[in-house]
Amino acid sequence: MARVEVEMPQMGESVMEGTVIEWAKEIGDSVEEDETLLEIATDKVDTEVPSPQAGILIEKLAEEGDTIEVGQAIAIIETDADEADVSAGGGSAEEETEAEEPETEEEPQQEEVVAQESSEEEPSGGDTDEEGERVEVQMPQMGESVMEGTVIEWAKSIGDEVEEDETLLEISTDKVDTEVPSPQAGTLVEILVEEGDTVEVGQTIAIIATGKAASASADTKSASTADTQKTKEETTSTQKTESKPAEASTSSNGAPSGGTEPQRIGSDGRFYSPLVRSIAKEEGISQEELESIEGSGQGGRVSKEDMMNYLKERKAQPEQQSQPAAQPSGGLSKPSTESKPASQGKKGSISAGELDIQRPSENVERIKMDRMRKMIAEHMVRSKQTSAHVTTFSEVDVTNLVRWREENKHKFQERAGVKLTYTPLFIEKIIQAIREFPLINSSVDTENDEIILKRDINFGLAVALGEGGKGGLIVPVIKHAQDKNLVGLAKSVNDLALKARNKNLNPDDLVGGTITLTNYGSVGNLMGTPIINQPQVAIMGTGAIEKRPVVRETSEGDVIAIRHMMYLSMSYDHRIVDGAHGGAFLNRVKELLEDFDTDRAV
C-alpha cells in the first residue's frame, strides 16, 4: 500500500494560496484517478481538484473554509500500489534507466540522479532494514488555528542516537509549549531549524537516518558543513558590497524601486506568506517597512487584507511626507542639530533612538521579555488598534447569590464532587442574558463587511499564571457553555483553571472563544477596564464582592442596609455594539444576578 499526498494546486502565476470550499468525498470513500476530490477558491478562480491516483481517501488535512498555501498537502490517498511503484512511477528507477536508450550524454546522468534520490527516499521492500532510510521530522500541528511554531531548544545534537518517541526538541506556539518526539529510532543527521526560529506547520525541521543511511549521512556531514560555511561567507561579502547601491535605489515615496522579495521569516520573528511577500515585492515594500505593518492574523501575522489596507493608507499620504531630496553627488550631508519629536516606530511604539533609552538613570535592571509576555503585548496592542473599545460599569447587589452559595457550597461539593466558586454562577447568568442579546456573542468580518453571529457560546476564562500573575495570562475556553448546567459549568471552570496552572492545556482548549470573563476581583480590585480578546466583541469583568451600606426602598420607607455589593464591567466593540445595546445587556446581567433564587435546589 502507498500513501499519496494531494497538494493545493497552483492556479495561476500570482496565486499563492487557495480556500477549501467543499469536499466532494468523505474519509473512507473510494476515488478514481482524476475524480473530483474537493472544490477550491482563489482570488482568481474557483475550480475542482481531481485525485492524482485511484485509491481511498484516508485523511483530510484541511477543513472547509481553511485557506492553504500552494504546494501544501491537503489530503492523503491510500493506493493499492507499492511505495516503490509510486515513487518510481510504477517500476524501479534502474529498470527505466536501462530500458530507455539515451539520446544525449546528459539525459542518462539526469535519470541516474533521479534513480538515486528515489532509492534513498523510498527503498524497495526487502532492503529497507539493511540499507536504512532518511525520515523527515516535521513541525507538528498543535491546534486547529495554529499555523506555526518556534523552536525553543533541541534535546539532541547532530550524530546523537534517538529512540522512537524520544524527545527531539521543545517547541512553542501562541497556544502551548510542548515536546516533539522522534517518529522513528535512528540517528539525528540533520537539524534544519535553529533554536529561536519560527517555522510553518508541516515544514521539515530535522532528518533522522536509520541503518546505512545514518553512516552515509555522517560521511557527508563534514563536506556539507564546509560548503555551507563557504556559502555564508560569500553571501555576507555580497551583501556588504551591494548594501550601498541598494540603499540608493529608492523611489520618491521612500520605498525600494522594484526590489527583491522580502524574507520569509522577518527579524521580528513573524512568518510572511508567499502572497504577502509577492505583494511587497510588486509594491516596492522593503523588509523593514513590511515588518512595521500591523498584522491581524494569528500572532500578528500579516494577511493579504492587511497589505491592501496598508497600501491604501500609503498611497493616500501627501507627497511632502516622502523622504527629503538626496544630497548632491560628492557633497557631505550635514548632521541636523534641530530637536525632533519622538517618531512612531514599529507596531505603534515610540522609536528607541528618539527617547534615548540607551542612557537611562543609574539604578535600572533590564529584564528580557519571554515569549508569552511578547505575545500578550502584541495581542493587547492589536486589540486596541482593531476594536473601538468602550467600557461601561454597573453596581450589582449580589447578596442573594452570596447567601445561597454559602448555604449550599458544602452540599454542592458532596453531590457534584467539585467546589462551587462564584465564577460558574456568573457565567450562568451571562449566558442567560446572551440568549436575549445575541449580538454580544459575535465577531466582525471586516473583509466582507459582515457581522458573524455565533450560535455556540464558547466562554473564555482569563487565568493568571504563576505567583501574582508573573507567569503571564492565558484564556482557556469552555466549549458549548450554553448546553451545560451549573454542575457542568463548575466542573469545566475548575478543570480548565487547574490545567492552565499546571501547564497541561491542549491547543484546542485555547481556541474558539466567543466571549470572555476576567475576574480582577480575585486580587481585591473593585473595577477594571478589560481589553477585548480578539476576534470577540465583548469581555466582562467582575470586581471584589464587599459589604457596603446601601439605601433600599421598603414599604415603610427608605432604609440603609448592609449588602454584598460588586462592580460589574463590560468592554465592548463600538463598531457593532452601540452604547444603548451594550448598556441594556449589562443591566440585564445585573437584574439576573440580583434576582437570584435563594430557594433554588442544589
Coordinates of C-alpha atoms in Angstrom, one line a residue:
M1 CA 0.0 0.0 0.0
A2 CA 1.2 3.5 -0.7
R3 CA 0.2 6.9 0.6
V4 CA -0.1 9.7 -1.9
E5 CA -0.3 13.4 -0.9
V6 CA -2.8 15.7 -2.6
E7 CA -1.4 19.2 -2.7
M8 CA -3.0 22.6 -3.1
P9 CA -2.5 23.2 -6.8
Q10 CA -1.0 26.4 -8.4
M11 CA -4.0 28.1 -10.1
G12 CA -2.0 30.9 -11.7
E13 CA 1.4 32.5 -11.7
S14 CA 0.5 35.0 -9.0
V15 CA -1.8 32.8 -6.9
M16 CA -0.1 31.7 -3.7
E17 CA -3.0 30.2 -1.7
G18 CA -6.4 28.7 -2.1
T19 CA -9.5 28.2 0.2
V20 CA -11.3 24.9 0.5
I21 CA -15.0 25.5 -0.4
E22 CA -16.4 22.0 -0.3
W23 CA -15.2 18.4 0.0
A24 CA -16.8 16.1 -2.6
K25 CA -15.5 13.0 -0.8
E26 CA -15.5 11.8 2.8
I27 CA -12.8 9.9 4.7
G28 CA -13.1 6.2 3.7
D29 CA -14.6 6.9 0.2
S30 CA -13.1 5.3 -2.8
V31 CA -11.9 7.7 -5.6
E32 CA -10.8 7.1 -9.2
E33 CA -7.9 8.8 -10.8
D34 CA -8.9 12.3 -11.9
E35 CA -12.2 12.1 -10.0
T36 CA -13.1 15.3 -8.2
L37 CA -12.0 15.3 -4.5
L38 CA -12.9 18.9 -3.5
E39 CA -13.6 22.4 -4.7
I40 CA -11.3 25.3 -4.0
A41 CA -11.4 29.1 -4.5
T42 CA -8.6 31.5 -5.1
D43 CA -8.7 35.3 -5.7
K44 CA -8.6 34.4 -9.4
V45 CA -10.9 31.4 -10.0
D46 CA -13.0 28.7 -8.4
T47 CA -12.2 25.2 -9.5
E48 CA -12.3 21.4 -8.7
V49 CA -9.3 19.5 -7.6
P50 CA -9.0 15.9 -9.0
S51 CA -7.5 12.9 -7.3
P52 CA -4.0 12.2 -8.6
Q53 CA -4.4 8.4 -8.3
A54 CA -7.1 5.9 -7.7
G55 CA -7.5 4.7 -4.1
I56 CA -9.2 5.5 -0.8
L57 CA -9.3 9.0 0.9
I58 CA -7.9 8.2 4.4
E59 CA -7.1 11.7 5.7
K60 CA -8.2 15.3 5.2
L61 CA -5.6 17.9 6.2
A62 CA -7.8 20.9 5.6
E63 CA -11.3 21.7 6.6
E64 CA -13.9 23.6 4.6
G65 CA -13.2 27.3 4.8
D66 CA -9.5 26.8 5.5
T67 CA -7.0 28.8 3.4
I68 CA -4.0 26.8 2.4
E69 CA -0.7 27.8 0.7
V70 CA 0.1 26.4 -2.8
G71 CA 2.0 23.1 -2.5
Q72 CA 0.8 22.3 1.0
A73 CA -0.7 18.8 1.4
I74 CA -4.5 18.9 1.8
A75 CA -5.4 15.2 1.8
I76 CA -3.9 11.7 1.8
I77 CA -4.9 9.0 -0.7
E78 CA -4.1 5.3 0.0
T79 CA -3.5 3.3 -3.2
D80 CA -3.0 -0.4 -3.9
A81 CA 0.4 0.3 -5.5
D82 CA 3.7 -0.4 -3.6
E83 CA 5.7 2.5 -2.2
A84 CA 8.4 1.8 -4.7
D85 CA 5.9 1.9 -7.6
V86 CA 4.5 5.2 -6.5
S87 CA 7.9 6.9 -6.1
A88 CA 9.4 5.5 -9.3
G89 CA 6.3 5.8 -11.4
G90 CA 5.2 2.1 -11.5
G91 CA 8.7 0.5 -11.9
S92 CA 12.1 0.7 -10.4
A93 CA 14.3 3.6 -11.5
E94 CA 17.1 1.2 -12.6
E95 CA 14.7 -0.6 -14.9
E96 CA 13.6 2.6 -16.5
T97 CA 17.2 3.8 -17.0
E98 CA 18.3 0.5 -18.6
A99 CA 15.1 0.3 -20.8
E100 CA 15.5 3.7 -22.3
E101 CA 18.1 4.4 -25.0
P102 CA 19.8 7.7 -24.1
E103 CA 19.7 10.3 -26.8
T104 CA 22.4 12.5 -25.3
E105 CA 25.1 12.2 -22.8
E106 CA 23.3 14.5 -20.3
E107 CA 19.9 12.7 -20.1
P108 CA 21.1 9.3 -18.6
Q109 CA 23.0 11.3 -16.0
Q110 CA 19.9 13.1 -15.0
E111 CA 17.9 9.9 -14.8
E112 CA 20.6 8.3 -12.8
V113 CA 20.4 11.1 -10.2
V114 CA 16.6 10.7 -10.0
A115 CA 17.1 7.0 -9.5
Q116 CA 19.5 7.5 -6.7
E117 CA 17.2 10.0 -5.0
S118 CA 14.3 7.7 -5.4
S119 CA 16.2 4.8 -3.8
E120 CA 17.3 7.0 -0.9
E121 CA 13.8 8.2 -0.1
E122 CA 11.8 5.1 -0.8
P123 CA 14.0 2.0 -0.5
S124 CA 12.4 -1.1 -2.0
G125 CA 10.8 -3.6 0.3
G126 CA 13.4 -6.2 1.1
D127 CA 16.3 -3.8 1.5
T128 CA 14.8 -1.3 3.9
D129 CA 16.2 -2.6 7.1
E130 CA 19.6 -3.3 5.7
E131 CA 20.0 -0.1 3.7
G132 CA 18.1 2.2 6.1
E133 CA 16.2 5.3 5.2
R134 CA 16.0 9.1 5.9
V135 CA 12.9 10.1 7.9
E136 CA 11.8 13.7 7.9
V137 CA 10.6 15.2 11.2
Q138 CA 8.0 17.9 10.6
M139 CA 6.7 20.8 12.7
P140 CA 3.5 19.3 14.2
Q141 CA 0.0 20.8 14.1
M142 CA -0.6 21.9 17.7
G143 CA -4.2 23.1 17.3
E144 CA -6.8 23.9 14.8
S145 CA -5.8 27.5 14.3
V146 CA -2.0 27.1 15.0
M147 CA -0.1 27.6 11.7
E148 CA 3.5 27.8 13.0
G149 CA 5.8 27.0 15.9
T150 CA 9.0 28.3 17.4
V151 CA 11.9 26.0 18.3
I152 CA 12.8 26.6 21.9
E153 CA 15.5 24.1 22.5
W154 CA 17.0 21.0 20.8
A155 CA 17.3 18.0 23.2
K156 CA 19.5 16.2 20.7
S157 CA 22.6 17.2 18.6
I158 CA 23.6 16.0 15.2
G159 CA 25.1 12.5 15.4
D160 CA 23.1 11.5 18.6
E161 CA 21.2 8.3 18.6
V162 CA 17.4 8.6 19.3
E163 CA 14.7 6.1 20.2
E164 CA 11.2 6.1 18.7
D165 CA 9.1 8.6 20.7
E166 CA 12.1 10.0 22.5
T167 CA 12.1 13.8 22.8
L168 CA 14.0 15.6 20.0
L169 CA 13.2 19.2 20.7
E170 CA 10.8 21.6 22.5
I171 CA 8.6 24.0 20.6
S172 CA 6.4 26.9 21.5
T173 CA 3.3 28.2 19.8
D174 CA 1.0 31.1 20.7
K175 CA -1.2 28.5 22.4
V176 CA 1.0 26.0 24.2
D177 CA 4.6 24.8 24.7
T178 CA 5.3 21.1 24.1
E179 CA 7.9 18.5 23.2
V180 CA 8.3 16.9 19.8
P181 CA 9.1 13.2 19.8
S182 CA 11.2 11.3 17.2
P183 CA 8.9 9.4 14.8
Q184 CA 11.5 6.6 14.4
A185 CA 14.6 5.2 16.1
G186 CA 17.8 6.2 14.4
T187 CA 20.5 8.9 14.2
L188 CA 19.8 12.6 14.1
V189 CA 21.8 13.5 10.9
E190 CA 20.4 17.0 10.1
I191 CA 18.9 19.9 12.1
L192 CA 17.2 22.2 9.6
V193 CA 15.9 24.8 12.0
E194 CA 17.9 26.6 14.7
E195 CA 16.7 27.5 18.2
G196 CA 14.6 30.6 18.1
D197 CA 13.4 30.1 14.5
T198 CA 9.7 30.1 13.7
V199 CA 8.5 27.7 11.0
E200 CA 5.2 26.7 9.4
V201 CA 3.3 23.6 10.4
G202 CA 4.3 20.7 8.2
Q203 CA 7.8 22.1 7.4
T204 CA 10.7 19.7 7.8
I205 CA 12.8 20.6 10.9
A206 CA 15.1 17.6 11.1
I207 CA 16.2 14.4 9.4
I208 CA 16.5 11.0 11.2
A209 CA 18.5 8.3 9.4
T210 CA 18.5 4.6 10.1
G211 CA 20.9 1.8 9.1
K212 CA 23.4 2.6 6.3
A213 CA 21.6 5.9 5.6
A214 CA 22.9 7.1 9.0
S215 CA 26.5 6.3 8.3
A216 CA 26.3 7.7 4.8
S217 CA 25.0 11.0 6.2
A218 CA 27.8 11.1 8.7
D219 CA 30.4 10.7 5.9
T220 CA 29.0 13.7 4.0
K221 CA 28.4 15.9 7.1
S222 CA 31.9 17.5 7.2
A223 CA 31.9 18.3 3.5
S224 CA 28.4 19.8 3.7
T225 CA 29.4 21.9 6.7
A226 CA 32.4 23.3 4.8
D227 CA 30.2 24.1 1.8
T228 CA 27.6 25.8 4.0
Q229 CA 30.3 27.9 5.7
K230 CA 31.7 29.0 2.3
T231 CA 28.3 29.9 1.1
K232 CA 27.6 32.0 4.2
E233 CA 30.9 33.9 3.7
E234 CA 30.2 34.5 0.1
T235 CA 26.7 35.7 0.9
T236 CA 27.9 38.1 3.6
S237 CA 30.5 39.5 1.2
T238 CA 27.9 40.1 -1.5
Q239 CA 25.5 41.7 1.0
K240 CA 28.2 44.1 2.1
T241 CA 29.2 45.0 -1.4
E242 CA 25.6 45.6 -2.5
S243 CA 24.3 47.4 0.5
K244 CA 25.1 50.9 -0.6
P245 CA 23.6 50.7 -4.1
A246 CA 20.6 49.1 -2.6
E247 CA 20.1 51.9 -0.2
A248 CA 20.4 54.5 -3.0
S249 CA 17.8 52.7 -5.2
T250 CA 14.6 54.2 -3.7
S251 CA 11.6 55.7 -5.2
S252 CA 10.1 59.1 -4.4
N253 CA 8.0 57.8 -1.6
G254 CA 10.9 56.1 0.1
A255 CA 10.2 52.5 -1.0
P256 CA 12.6 50.4 -3.0
S257 CA 12.0 50.9 -6.7
G258 CA 11.5 47.3 -7.6
G259 CA 13.3 45.4 -5.1
T260 CA 13.9 41.9 -4.0
E261 CA 11.3 39.8 -2.4
P262 CA 11.3 40.2 1.4
Q263 CA 12.4 37.3 3.6
R264 CA 10.1 34.5 4.6
I265 CA 10.9 35.0 8.3
G266 CA 11.4 38.6 9.4
S267 CA 13.7 39.9 12.1
D268 CA 10.6 40.3 14.2
G269 CA 10.1 36.5 14.1
R270 CA 6.9 36.7 12.1
F271 CA 6.2 34.5 9.1
Y272 CA 5.3 36.2 5.8
S273 CA 3.4 34.1 3.3
P274 CA 4.3 33.9 -0.4
L275 CA 1.3 36.0 -1.3
V276 CA 2.3 38.8 1.2
R277 CA 5.9 38.7 0.0
S278 CA 4.8 38.8 -3.6
I279 CA 2.7 41.9 -3.0
A280 CA 5.5 43.5 -1.1
K281 CA 7.9 42.9 -4.0
E282 CA 5.5 44.3 -6.5
E283 CA 4.7 47.4 -4.5
G284 CA 8.4 48.1 -3.6
I285 CA 7.9 47.5 0.1
S286 CA 11.2 46.8 1.9
Q287 CA 11.8 44.2 4.6
E288 CA 11.9 46.9 7.3
E289 CA 8.7 48.5 6.0
L290 CA 6.9 45.1 5.8
E291 CA 7.8 44.4 9.4
S292 CA 6.2 47.7 10.5
I293 CA 2.8 46.6 9.2
E294 CA 0.4 45.6 11.9
G295 CA -0.9 42.1 11.2
S296 CA -4.5 41.0 12.1
G297 CA -3.7 37.3 11.8
Q298 CA -2.6 34.7 14.4
G299 CA 0.5 36.0 16.3
G300 CA 0.4 39.3 14.4
R301 CA 0.7 37.5 11.0
V302 CA 0.2 39.9 8.1
S303 CA -2.6 38.9 5.7
K304 CA -3.5 40.0 2.2
E305 CA -6.2 42.3 3.6
D306 CA -3.6 43.9 5.9
M307 CA -1.4 44.6 2.9
M308 CA -4.2 46.1 0.9
N309 CA -5.3 48.3 3.7
Y310 CA -1.7 49.4 4.3
L311 CA -1.2 50.2 0.6
K312 CA -4.4 52.4 0.6
E313 CA -3.1 54.4 3.5
R314 CA 0.4 54.6 1.9
K315 CA -0.9 56.0 -1.3
A316 CA -3.2 58.5 0.5
Q317 CA -0.2 60.1 2.3
P318 CA 0.8 63.5 0.9
E319 CA 3.9 63.8 -1.1
Q320 CA 5.6 66.1 1.3
Q321 CA 5.9 63.2 3.7
S322 CA 8.2 61.4 1.4
Q323 CA 12.0 61.3 2.0
P324 CA 13.9 64.6 1.5
A325 CA 15.9 65.0 -1.7
A326 CA 19.3 63.4 -1.8
Q327 CA 22.5 65.4 -1.3
P328 CA 24.4 66.4 -4.4
S329 CA 27.0 64.0 -5.6
G330 CA 30.2 64.3 -3.7
G331 CA 28.8 66.5 -1.0
L332 CA 28.8 65.7 2.7
S333 CA 25.5 65.6 4.5
K334 CA 25.3 68.0 7.4
P335 CA 24.1 66.5 10.6
S336 CA 20.9 68.1 11.9
T337 CA 21.1 70.0 15.2
E338 CA 17.3 70.6 15.4
S339 CA 15.4 68.7 18.1
K340 CA 12.9 66.2 16.6
P341 CA 9.7 64.9 18.1
A342 CA 9.5 61.3 19.1
S343 CA 8.9 59.3 16.0
Q344 CA 6.4 56.4 15.6
G345 CA 8.3 53.1 15.3
K346 CA 7.4 49.6 14.5
K347 CA 4.0 48.4 15.7
G348 CA 3.0 51.7 17.1
S349 CA 5.8 52.0 19.6
I350 CA 8.0 55.1 20.1
S351 CA 11.3 54.9 18.3
A352 CA 14.0 53.9 20.8
G353 CA 16.5 56.4 19.3
E354 CA 14.3 59.4 19.9
L355 CA 13.7 58.6 23.6
D356 CA 17.4 57.7 24.1
I357 CA 16.6 54.7 26.3
Q358 CA 20.2 53.6 25.9
R359 CA 21.2 56.1 28.6
P360 CA 18.7 55.6 31.4
S361 CA 19.1 56.6 35.0
E362 CA 21.7 54.7 37.0
N363 CA 19.6 52.2 39.1
V364 CA 18.0 50.1 36.5
E365 CA 17.7 46.4 35.6
R366 CA 17.0 45.1 32.1
I367 CA 14.7 42.0 32.1
K368 CA 14.3 40.0 28.9
M369 CA 10.7 39.6 27.8
D370 CA 9.8 36.0 27.5
R371 CA 7.8 34.7 24.5
M372 CA 4.5 34.7 26.4
R373 CA 5.0 38.3 27.5
K374 CA 5.8 39.4 23.9
M375 CA 2.7 37.6 22.6
I376 CA 0.5 39.1 25.3
A377 CA 1.9 42.6 24.4
E378 CA 1.2 42.1 20.7
H379 CA -2.3 40.8 21.3
M380 CA -3.3 43.6 23.6
V381 CA -1.9 46.3 21.3
R382 CA -3.6 44.7 18.3
S383 CA -6.9 44.5 20.0
K384 CA -6.8 48.2 21.0
Q385 CA -6.0 49.1 17.4
T386 CA -8.7 46.8 16.0
S387 CA -11.8 47.4 18.2
A388 CA -13.4 50.7 19.2
H389 CA -13.3 50.0 22.9
V390 CA -16.0 51.3 25.2
T391 CA -16.2 50.2 28.9
T392 CA -19.4 50.6 31.0
F393 CA -20.0 49.7 34.6
S394 CA -22.8 48.6 36.8
E395 CA -23.1 48.2 40.6
V396 CA -24.7 44.9 41.5
D397 CA -26.3 43.7 44.7
V398 CA -25.3 40.0 44.8
T399 CA -26.5 39.4 48.4
N400 CA -29.0 36.6 47.4
L401 CA -26.3 34.9 45.3
V402 CA -23.7 35.0 48.1
R403 CA -26.2 33.7 50.7
W404 CA -27.3 30.8 48.5
R405 CA -23.7 29.8 47.8
E406 CA -22.7 30.0 51.5
E407 CA -25.6 27.8 52.5
N408 CA -25.2 25.2 49.7
K409 CA -21.4 25.1 48.8
H410 CA -20.7 22.0 51.0
K411 CA -23.8 20.1 49.8
F412 CA -22.9 21.0 46.2
Q413 CA -19.3 19.7 46.6
E414 CA -20.6 16.4 48.1
R415 CA -23.1 15.8 45.3
A416 CA -21.1 17.2 42.3
G417 CA -17.6 16.4 43.5
V418 CA -16.3 19.9 42.7
K419 CA -16.0 23.2 44.6
L420 CA -18.6 25.8 43.8
T421 CA -16.9 29.2 43.2
Y422 CA -18.7 32.4 42.1
T423 CA -17.4 32.1 38.5
P424 CA -19.8 29.4 37.2
L425 CA -22.7 31.3 38.8
F426 CA -21.7 34.5 37.0
I427 CA -21.2 32.6 33.7
E428 CA -24.7 31.0 34.0
K429 CA -26.4 34.4 34.3
I430 CA -24.3 35.9 31.5
I431 CA -25.3 33.1 29.2
Q432 CA -29.0 33.7 30.0
A433 CA -28.5 37.4 29.0
I434 CA -26.7 36.5 25.8
R435 CA -29.7 34.5 24.7
E436 CA -31.7 37.8 24.8
F437 CA -28.8 39.8 23.3
P438 CA -27.1 37.5 20.7
L439 CA -25.1 40.4 19.1
I440 CA -22.8 40.2 22.2
N441 CA -21.8 36.7 21.0
S442 CA -20.5 37.7 17.6
S443 CA -17.4 38.8 15.6
V444 CA -16.7 41.2 12.8
D445 CA -15.7 40.2 9.2
T446 CA -14.2 43.4 8.0
E447 CA -13.3 42.0 4.6
N448 CA -16.9 41.3 3.7
D449 CA -18.5 43.9 5.9
E450 CA -20.4 41.3 7.8
I451 CA -21.3 40.5 11.4
I452 CA -20.9 36.8 12.3
L453 CA -23.4 35.7 15.0
K454 CA -22.2 32.7 16.9
R455 CA -24.8 30.0 17.7
D456 CA -22.5 28.4 20.3
I457 CA -21.4 30.3 23.4
N458 CA -17.8 29.3 24.0
F459 CA -16.9 31.0 27.2
G460 CA -13.3 32.2 27.7
L461 CA -11.8 32.5 31.2
A462 CA -8.8 34.7 31.8
V463 CA -6.4 32.8 34.1
A464 CA -3.3 34.4 35.6
L465 CA -0.3 32.0 35.8
G466 CA 2.3 31.9 38.4
E467 CA 2.5 33.7 41.8
G468 CA 0.9 37.1 41.5
G469 CA 0.3 36.5 37.8
K470 CA 4.0 36.8 37.0
G471 CA 3.8 33.7 34.7
G472 CA 1.6 35.5 32.2
L473 CA -2.1 35.3 31.2
I474 CA -3.9 32.6 29.3
V475 CA -7.6 32.2 28.2
P476 CA -8.9 28.6 28.1
V477 CA -12.3 28.2 26.7
I478 CA -15.4 26.3 27.9
K479 CA -16.9 24.9 24.6
H480 CA -20.7 24.9 24.1
A481 CA -21.2 26.5 27.5
Q482 CA -24.9 27.1 26.7
D483 CA -25.5 23.4 26.9
K484 CA -24.1 23.0 30.4
N485 CA -26.0 23.3 33.7
L486 CA -24.4 24.7 36.9
V487 CA -22.6 21.4 37.7
G488 CA -21.2 21.2 34.2
L489 CA -20.0 24.8 34.3
A490 CA -18.4 24.4 37.7
K491 CA -16.6 21.2 36.6
S492 CA -15.4 23.0 33.4
V493 CA -14.2 26.1 35.3
N494 CA -12.2 24.0 37.8
D495 CA -10.8 21.7 35.2
L496 CA -9.6 24.4 32.9
A497 CA -8.1 26.5 35.7
L498 CA -6.2 23.5 37.1
K499 CA -4.9 22.5 33.7
A500 CA -3.8 26.1 33.0
R501 CA -1.9 26.4 36.2
N502 CA -0.2 23.0 35.7
K503 CA 0.5 23.8 32.0
N504 CA -1.5 20.8 30.8
L505 CA -3.8 22.6 28.4
N506 CA -4.3 21.2 25.0
P507 CA -4.2 23.6 22.0
D508 CA -7.9 23.1 21.4
D509 CA -8.6 24.3 24.9
L510 CA -7.4 27.8 23.9
V511 CA -9.3 28.5 20.6
G512 CA -12.9 29.3 19.5
G513 CA -13.9 31.6 22.3
T514 CA -16.9 33.9 21.7
I515 CA -16.9 36.0 24.9
T516 CA -14.5 36.2 27.9
L517 CA -14.8 36.8 31.6
T518 CA -12.0 38.2 33.7
N519 CA -12.1 38.3 37.5
Y520 CA -9.9 41.2 38.6
G521 CA -11.8 41.0 42.0
S522 CA -9.8 37.9 42.9
V523 CA -6.9 40.2 43.9
G524 CA -9.1 42.7 45.6
N525 CA -9.7 45.2 42.8
L526 CA -13.1 46.8 42.6
M527 CA -13.1 48.0 39.0
G528 CA -11.3 47.3 35.7
T529 CA -11.4 48.2 32.0
P530 CA -10.5 44.8 30.4
I531 CA -9.3 44.6 26.8
I532 CA -11.4 42.7 24.3
N533 CA -10.0 39.2 23.4
Q534 CA -9.9 39.3 19.6
P535 CA -11.9 38.5 17.5
Q536 CA -14.6 38.7 20.1
V537 CA -16.7 41.9 20.6
A538 CA -17.1 41.8 24.4
I539 CA -15.3 41.0 27.6
M540 CA -16.9 41.1 31.1
G541 CA -15.1 41.8 34.4
T542 CA -16.1 41.1 38.0
G543 CA -14.8 43.1 40.9
A544 CA -14.3 42.1 44.5
I545 CA -17.5 41.5 46.5
E546 CA -17.7 43.8 49.5
K547 CA -20.2 44.5 52.2
R548 CA -21.3 48.1 51.9
P549 CA -24.1 50.2 53.3
V550 CA -26.7 50.9 50.6
V551 CA -30.1 52.6 50.5
R552 CA -33.1 50.3 50.0
E553 CA -36.7 51.1 49.5
T554 CA -39.2 49.3 51.7
S555 CA -42.9 49.5 52.3
E556 CA -42.1 51.6 55.4
G557 CA -39.7 53.9 53.6
D558 CA -36.1 54.1 52.7
V559 CA -33.6 52.2 54.9
I560 CA -29.9 51.8 55.0
A561 CA -28.9 48.1 54.8
I562 CA -25.6 46.2 54.7
R563 CA -25.5 44.3 51.4
H564 CA -22.9 42.3 49.4
M565 CA -22.0 44.6 46.5
M566 CA -19.9 44.2 43.4
Y567 CA -18.9 46.3 40.4
L568 CA -19.5 44.6 37.0
S569 CA -17.8 46.0 33.9
M570 CA -18.0 45.2 30.2
S571 CA -15.7 46.4 27.4
Y572 CA -17.4 46.1 24.0
D573 CA -16.6 46.9 20.4
H574 CA -18.4 50.0 19.4
R575 CA -18.1 49.1 15.7
I576 CA -21.1 46.9 16.1
V577 CA -22.3 47.2 19.7
D578 CA -23.8 50.7 20.4
G579 CA -24.0 52.2 23.8
A580 CA -27.7 51.6 24.3
H581 CA -27.4 47.9 23.4
G582 CA -24.3 47.3 25.4
G583 CA -25.8 49.1 28.4
A584 CA -29.0 47.2 28.2
F585 CA -27.1 43.9 28.1
L586 CA -25.1 44.8 31.2
N587 CA -28.3 45.9 33.0
R588 CA -29.9 42.5 32.1
V589 CA -26.9 40.6 33.6
K590 CA -27.3 42.8 36.7
E591 CA -31.0 42.0 37.0
L592 CA -30.4 38.3 36.7
L593 CA -27.7 38.3 39.4
E594 CA -29.7 40.5 41.8
D595 CA -32.9 38.3 41.3
F596 CA -31.0 35.1 42.2
D597 CA -33.5 32.5 43.6
T598 CA -32.4 31.7 47.1
D599 CA -34.9 28.7 47.2
R600 CA -33.1 27.1 44.2
A601 CA -32.4 23.4 44.6
V602 CA -28.8 22.2 44.6

